[in-house]
Short mmCIF file of N, CA, C and O in Angstrom, two decimals:
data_model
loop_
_atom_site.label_atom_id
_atom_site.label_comp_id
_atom_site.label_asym_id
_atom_site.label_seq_id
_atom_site.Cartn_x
_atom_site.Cartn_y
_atom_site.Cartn_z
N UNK A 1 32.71 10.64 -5.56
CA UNK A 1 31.34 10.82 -6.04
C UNK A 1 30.33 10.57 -4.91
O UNK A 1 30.33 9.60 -4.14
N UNK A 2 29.65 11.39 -4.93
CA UNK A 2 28.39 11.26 -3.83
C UNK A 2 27.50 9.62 -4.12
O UNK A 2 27.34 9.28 -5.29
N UNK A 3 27.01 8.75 -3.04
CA UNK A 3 26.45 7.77 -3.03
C UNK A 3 24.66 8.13 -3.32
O UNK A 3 23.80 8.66 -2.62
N UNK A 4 24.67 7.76 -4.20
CA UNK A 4 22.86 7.77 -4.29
C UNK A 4 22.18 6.57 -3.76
O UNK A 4 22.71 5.50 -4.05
N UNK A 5 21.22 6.55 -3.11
CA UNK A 5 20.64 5.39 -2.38
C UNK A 5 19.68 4.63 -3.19
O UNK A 5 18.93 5.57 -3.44
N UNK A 6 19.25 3.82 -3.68
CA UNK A 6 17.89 3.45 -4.82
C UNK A 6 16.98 2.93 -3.28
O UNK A 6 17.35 2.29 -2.30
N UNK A 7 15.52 3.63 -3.71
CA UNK A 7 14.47 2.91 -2.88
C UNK A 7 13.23 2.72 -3.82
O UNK A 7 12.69 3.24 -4.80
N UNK A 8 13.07 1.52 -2.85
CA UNK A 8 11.52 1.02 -3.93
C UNK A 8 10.34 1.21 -3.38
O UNK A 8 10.37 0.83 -2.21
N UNK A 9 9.16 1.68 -3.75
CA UNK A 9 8.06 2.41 -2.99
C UNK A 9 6.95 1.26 -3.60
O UNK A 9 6.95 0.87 -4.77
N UNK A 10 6.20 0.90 -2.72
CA UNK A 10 4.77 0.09 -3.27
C UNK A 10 3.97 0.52 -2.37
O UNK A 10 4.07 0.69 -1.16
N UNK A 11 2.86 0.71 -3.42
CA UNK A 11 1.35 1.51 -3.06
C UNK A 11 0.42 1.14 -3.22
O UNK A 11 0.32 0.75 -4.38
N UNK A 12 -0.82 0.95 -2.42
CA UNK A 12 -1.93 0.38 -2.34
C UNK A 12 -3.09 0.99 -1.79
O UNK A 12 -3.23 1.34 -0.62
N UNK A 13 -3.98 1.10 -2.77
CA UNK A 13 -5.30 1.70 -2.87
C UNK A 13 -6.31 0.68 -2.14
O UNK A 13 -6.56 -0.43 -2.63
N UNK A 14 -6.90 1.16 -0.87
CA UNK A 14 -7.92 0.51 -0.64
C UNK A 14 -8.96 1.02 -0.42
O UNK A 14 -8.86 2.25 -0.44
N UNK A 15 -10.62 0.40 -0.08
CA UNK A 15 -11.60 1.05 0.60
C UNK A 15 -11.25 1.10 2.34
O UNK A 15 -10.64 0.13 2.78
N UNK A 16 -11.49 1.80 2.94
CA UNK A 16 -11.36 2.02 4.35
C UNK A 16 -12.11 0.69 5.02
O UNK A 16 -13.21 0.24 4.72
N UNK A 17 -11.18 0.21 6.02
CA UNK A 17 -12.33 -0.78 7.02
C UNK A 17 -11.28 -2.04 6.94
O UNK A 17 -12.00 -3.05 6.97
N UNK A 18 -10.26 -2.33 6.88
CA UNK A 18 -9.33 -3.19 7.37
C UNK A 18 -8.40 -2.65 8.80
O UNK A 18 -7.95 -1.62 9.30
N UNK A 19 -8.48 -3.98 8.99
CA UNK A 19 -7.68 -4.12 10.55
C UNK A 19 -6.36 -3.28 10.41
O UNK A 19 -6.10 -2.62 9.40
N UNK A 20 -5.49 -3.37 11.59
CA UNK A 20 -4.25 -3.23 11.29
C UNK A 20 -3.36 -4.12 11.60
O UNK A 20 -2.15 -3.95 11.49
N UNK A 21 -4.07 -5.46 12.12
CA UNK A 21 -3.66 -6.57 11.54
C UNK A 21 -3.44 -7.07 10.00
O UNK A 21 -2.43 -7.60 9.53
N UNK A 22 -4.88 -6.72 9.25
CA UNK A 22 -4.67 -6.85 7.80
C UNK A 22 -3.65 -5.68 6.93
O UNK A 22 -3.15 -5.86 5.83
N UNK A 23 -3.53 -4.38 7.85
CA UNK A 23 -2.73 -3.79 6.95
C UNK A 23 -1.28 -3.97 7.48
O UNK A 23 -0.42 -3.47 6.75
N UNK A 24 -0.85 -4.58 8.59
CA UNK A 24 0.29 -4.94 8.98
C UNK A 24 0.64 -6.48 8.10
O UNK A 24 1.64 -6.50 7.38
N UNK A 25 -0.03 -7.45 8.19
CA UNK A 25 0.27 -8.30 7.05
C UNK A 25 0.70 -8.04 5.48
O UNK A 25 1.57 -8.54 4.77
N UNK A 26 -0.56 -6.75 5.24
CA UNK A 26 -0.15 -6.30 3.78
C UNK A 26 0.87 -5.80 3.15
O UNK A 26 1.27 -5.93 2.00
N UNK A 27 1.45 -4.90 4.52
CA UNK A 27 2.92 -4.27 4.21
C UNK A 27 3.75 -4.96 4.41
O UNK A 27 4.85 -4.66 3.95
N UNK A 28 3.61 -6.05 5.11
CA UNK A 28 4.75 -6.98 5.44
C UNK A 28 5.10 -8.11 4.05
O UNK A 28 6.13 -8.50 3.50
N UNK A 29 3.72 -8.33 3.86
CA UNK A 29 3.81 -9.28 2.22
C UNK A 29 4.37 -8.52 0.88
O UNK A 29 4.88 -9.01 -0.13
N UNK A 30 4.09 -7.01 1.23
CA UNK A 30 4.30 -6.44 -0.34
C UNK A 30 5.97 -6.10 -0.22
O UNK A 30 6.80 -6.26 -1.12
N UNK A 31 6.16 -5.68 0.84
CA UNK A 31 8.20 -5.45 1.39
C UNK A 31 8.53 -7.02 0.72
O UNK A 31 9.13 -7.30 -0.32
N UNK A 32 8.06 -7.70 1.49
CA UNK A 32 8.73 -9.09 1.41
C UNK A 32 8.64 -9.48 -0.36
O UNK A 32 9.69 -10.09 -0.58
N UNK A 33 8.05 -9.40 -1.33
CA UNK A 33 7.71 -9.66 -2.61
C UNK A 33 8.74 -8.42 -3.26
O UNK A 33 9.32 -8.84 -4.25
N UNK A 34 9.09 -6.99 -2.92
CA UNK A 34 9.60 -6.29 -3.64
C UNK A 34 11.15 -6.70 -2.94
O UNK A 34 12.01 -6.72 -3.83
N UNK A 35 11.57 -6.95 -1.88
CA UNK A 35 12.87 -7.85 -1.55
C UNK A 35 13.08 -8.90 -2.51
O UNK A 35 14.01 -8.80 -3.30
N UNK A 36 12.09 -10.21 -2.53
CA UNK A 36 12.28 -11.31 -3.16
C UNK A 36 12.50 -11.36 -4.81
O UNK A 36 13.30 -12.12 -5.36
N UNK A 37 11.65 -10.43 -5.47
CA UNK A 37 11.34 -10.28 -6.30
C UNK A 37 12.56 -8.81 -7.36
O UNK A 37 13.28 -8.86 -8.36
N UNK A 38 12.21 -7.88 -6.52
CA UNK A 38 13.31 -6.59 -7.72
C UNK A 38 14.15 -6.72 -6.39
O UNK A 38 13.99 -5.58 -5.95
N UNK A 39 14.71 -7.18 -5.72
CA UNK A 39 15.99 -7.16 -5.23
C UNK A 39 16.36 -5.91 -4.75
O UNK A 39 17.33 -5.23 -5.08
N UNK A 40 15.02 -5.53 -3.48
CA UNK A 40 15.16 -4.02 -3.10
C UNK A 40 15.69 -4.39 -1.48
O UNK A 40 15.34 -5.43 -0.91
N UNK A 41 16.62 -3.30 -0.84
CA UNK A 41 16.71 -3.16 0.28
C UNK A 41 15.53 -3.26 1.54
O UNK A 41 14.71 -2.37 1.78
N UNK A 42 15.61 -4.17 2.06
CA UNK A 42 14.38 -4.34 3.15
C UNK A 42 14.45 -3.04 3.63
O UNK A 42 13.32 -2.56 3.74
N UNK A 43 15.53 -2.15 4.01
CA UNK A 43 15.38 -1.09 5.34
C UNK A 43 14.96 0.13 4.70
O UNK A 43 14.40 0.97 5.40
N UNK A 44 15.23 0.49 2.79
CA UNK A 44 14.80 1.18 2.09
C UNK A 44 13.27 1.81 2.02
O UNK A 44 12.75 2.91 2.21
N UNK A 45 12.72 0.06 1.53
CA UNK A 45 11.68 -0.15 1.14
C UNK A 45 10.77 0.23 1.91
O UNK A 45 10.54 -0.12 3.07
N UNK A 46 10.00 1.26 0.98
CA UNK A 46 8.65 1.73 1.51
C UNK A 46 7.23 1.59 1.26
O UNK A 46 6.90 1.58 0.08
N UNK A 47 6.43 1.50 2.05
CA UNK A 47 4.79 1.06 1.21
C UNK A 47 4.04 1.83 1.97
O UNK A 47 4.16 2.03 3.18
N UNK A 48 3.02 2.38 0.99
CA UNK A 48 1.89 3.41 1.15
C UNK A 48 0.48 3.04 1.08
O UNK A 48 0.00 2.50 0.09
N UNK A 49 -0.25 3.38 2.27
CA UNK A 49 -1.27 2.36 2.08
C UNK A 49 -2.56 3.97 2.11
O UNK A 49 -2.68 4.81 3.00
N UNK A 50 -3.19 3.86 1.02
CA UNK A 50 -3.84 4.61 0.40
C UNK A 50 -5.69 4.49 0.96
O UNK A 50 -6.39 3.76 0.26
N UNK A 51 -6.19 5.01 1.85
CA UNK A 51 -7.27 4.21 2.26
C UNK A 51 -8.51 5.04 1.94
O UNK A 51 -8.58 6.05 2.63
N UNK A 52 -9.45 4.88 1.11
CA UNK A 52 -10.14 5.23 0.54
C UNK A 52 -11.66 5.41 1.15
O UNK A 52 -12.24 4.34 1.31
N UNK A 53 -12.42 6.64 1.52
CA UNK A 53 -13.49 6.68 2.33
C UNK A 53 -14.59 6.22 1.29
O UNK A 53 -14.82 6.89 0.28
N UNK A 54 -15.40 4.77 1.65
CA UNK A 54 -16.54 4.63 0.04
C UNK A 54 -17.46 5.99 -0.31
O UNK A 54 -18.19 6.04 -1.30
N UNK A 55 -17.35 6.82 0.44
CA UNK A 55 -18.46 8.06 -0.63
C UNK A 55 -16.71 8.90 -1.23
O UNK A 55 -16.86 10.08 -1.53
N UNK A 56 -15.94 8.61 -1.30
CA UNK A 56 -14.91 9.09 -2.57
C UNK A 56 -14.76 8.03 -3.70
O UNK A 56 -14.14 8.36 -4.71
N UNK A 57 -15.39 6.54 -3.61
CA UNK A 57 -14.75 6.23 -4.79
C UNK A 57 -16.54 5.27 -5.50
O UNK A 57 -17.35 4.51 -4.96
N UNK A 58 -16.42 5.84 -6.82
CA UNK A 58 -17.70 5.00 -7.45
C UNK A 58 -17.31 3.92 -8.48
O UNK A 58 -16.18 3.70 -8.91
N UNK A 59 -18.40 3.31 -8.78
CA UNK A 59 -18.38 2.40 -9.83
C UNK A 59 -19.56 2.36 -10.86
O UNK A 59 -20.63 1.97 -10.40
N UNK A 60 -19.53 2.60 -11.81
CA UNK A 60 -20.50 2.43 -12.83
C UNK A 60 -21.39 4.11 -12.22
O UNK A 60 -22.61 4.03 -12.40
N UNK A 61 -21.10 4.99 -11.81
CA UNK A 61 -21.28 5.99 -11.70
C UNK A 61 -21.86 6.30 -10.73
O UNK A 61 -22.41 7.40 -10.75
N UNK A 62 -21.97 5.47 -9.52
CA UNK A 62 -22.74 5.78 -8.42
C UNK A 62 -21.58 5.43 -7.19
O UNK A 62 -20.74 4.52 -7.24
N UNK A 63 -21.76 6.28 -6.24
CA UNK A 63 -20.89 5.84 -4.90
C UNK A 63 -20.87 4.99 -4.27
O UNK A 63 -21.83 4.82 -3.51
N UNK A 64 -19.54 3.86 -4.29
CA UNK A 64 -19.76 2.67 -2.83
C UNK A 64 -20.85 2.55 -1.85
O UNK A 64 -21.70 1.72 -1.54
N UNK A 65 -20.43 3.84 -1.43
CA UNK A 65 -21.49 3.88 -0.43
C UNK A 65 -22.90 4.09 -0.14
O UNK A 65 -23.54 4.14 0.91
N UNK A 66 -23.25 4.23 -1.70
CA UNK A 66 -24.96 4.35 -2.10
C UNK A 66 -25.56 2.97 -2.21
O UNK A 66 -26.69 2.50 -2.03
N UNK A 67 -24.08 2.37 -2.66
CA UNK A 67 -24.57 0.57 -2.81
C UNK A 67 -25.31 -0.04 -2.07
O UNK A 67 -25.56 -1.22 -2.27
#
């Protein structure tokens, strides 16, 4: 029988404007929590870091970046 591999993917939505210090910490904390936690392969495990320009995302109907 053919081997199927299981991988675990974690994704994170942000506004744009962190380091890549902060997003190198972030991926390193969220791997490390989906290892510790659902018992996923470190070398599998993937994380997507979603970075959001503030005139794409609003709140209460006006743009971040009008704020």
């Amino acid at each position: 029988p053919e081997r199927v591999e299981a991988r675990r993917e974690g994704s994170v939505r942000l506004l744009e404007g962190r380091t890549q210090d902060q997003k190198r910490q972030l991926v390193k904390t969220i791997t490390d929590a989906l290892v510790d936690i659902c018992d996923a392969d470190r070398d599998t495990t993937m994380v997507v870091i979603d970075e959001i320009p503030r005139d794409h995302w609003a709140r209460g109907g006006v743009l971040l970046s009008e704020r």
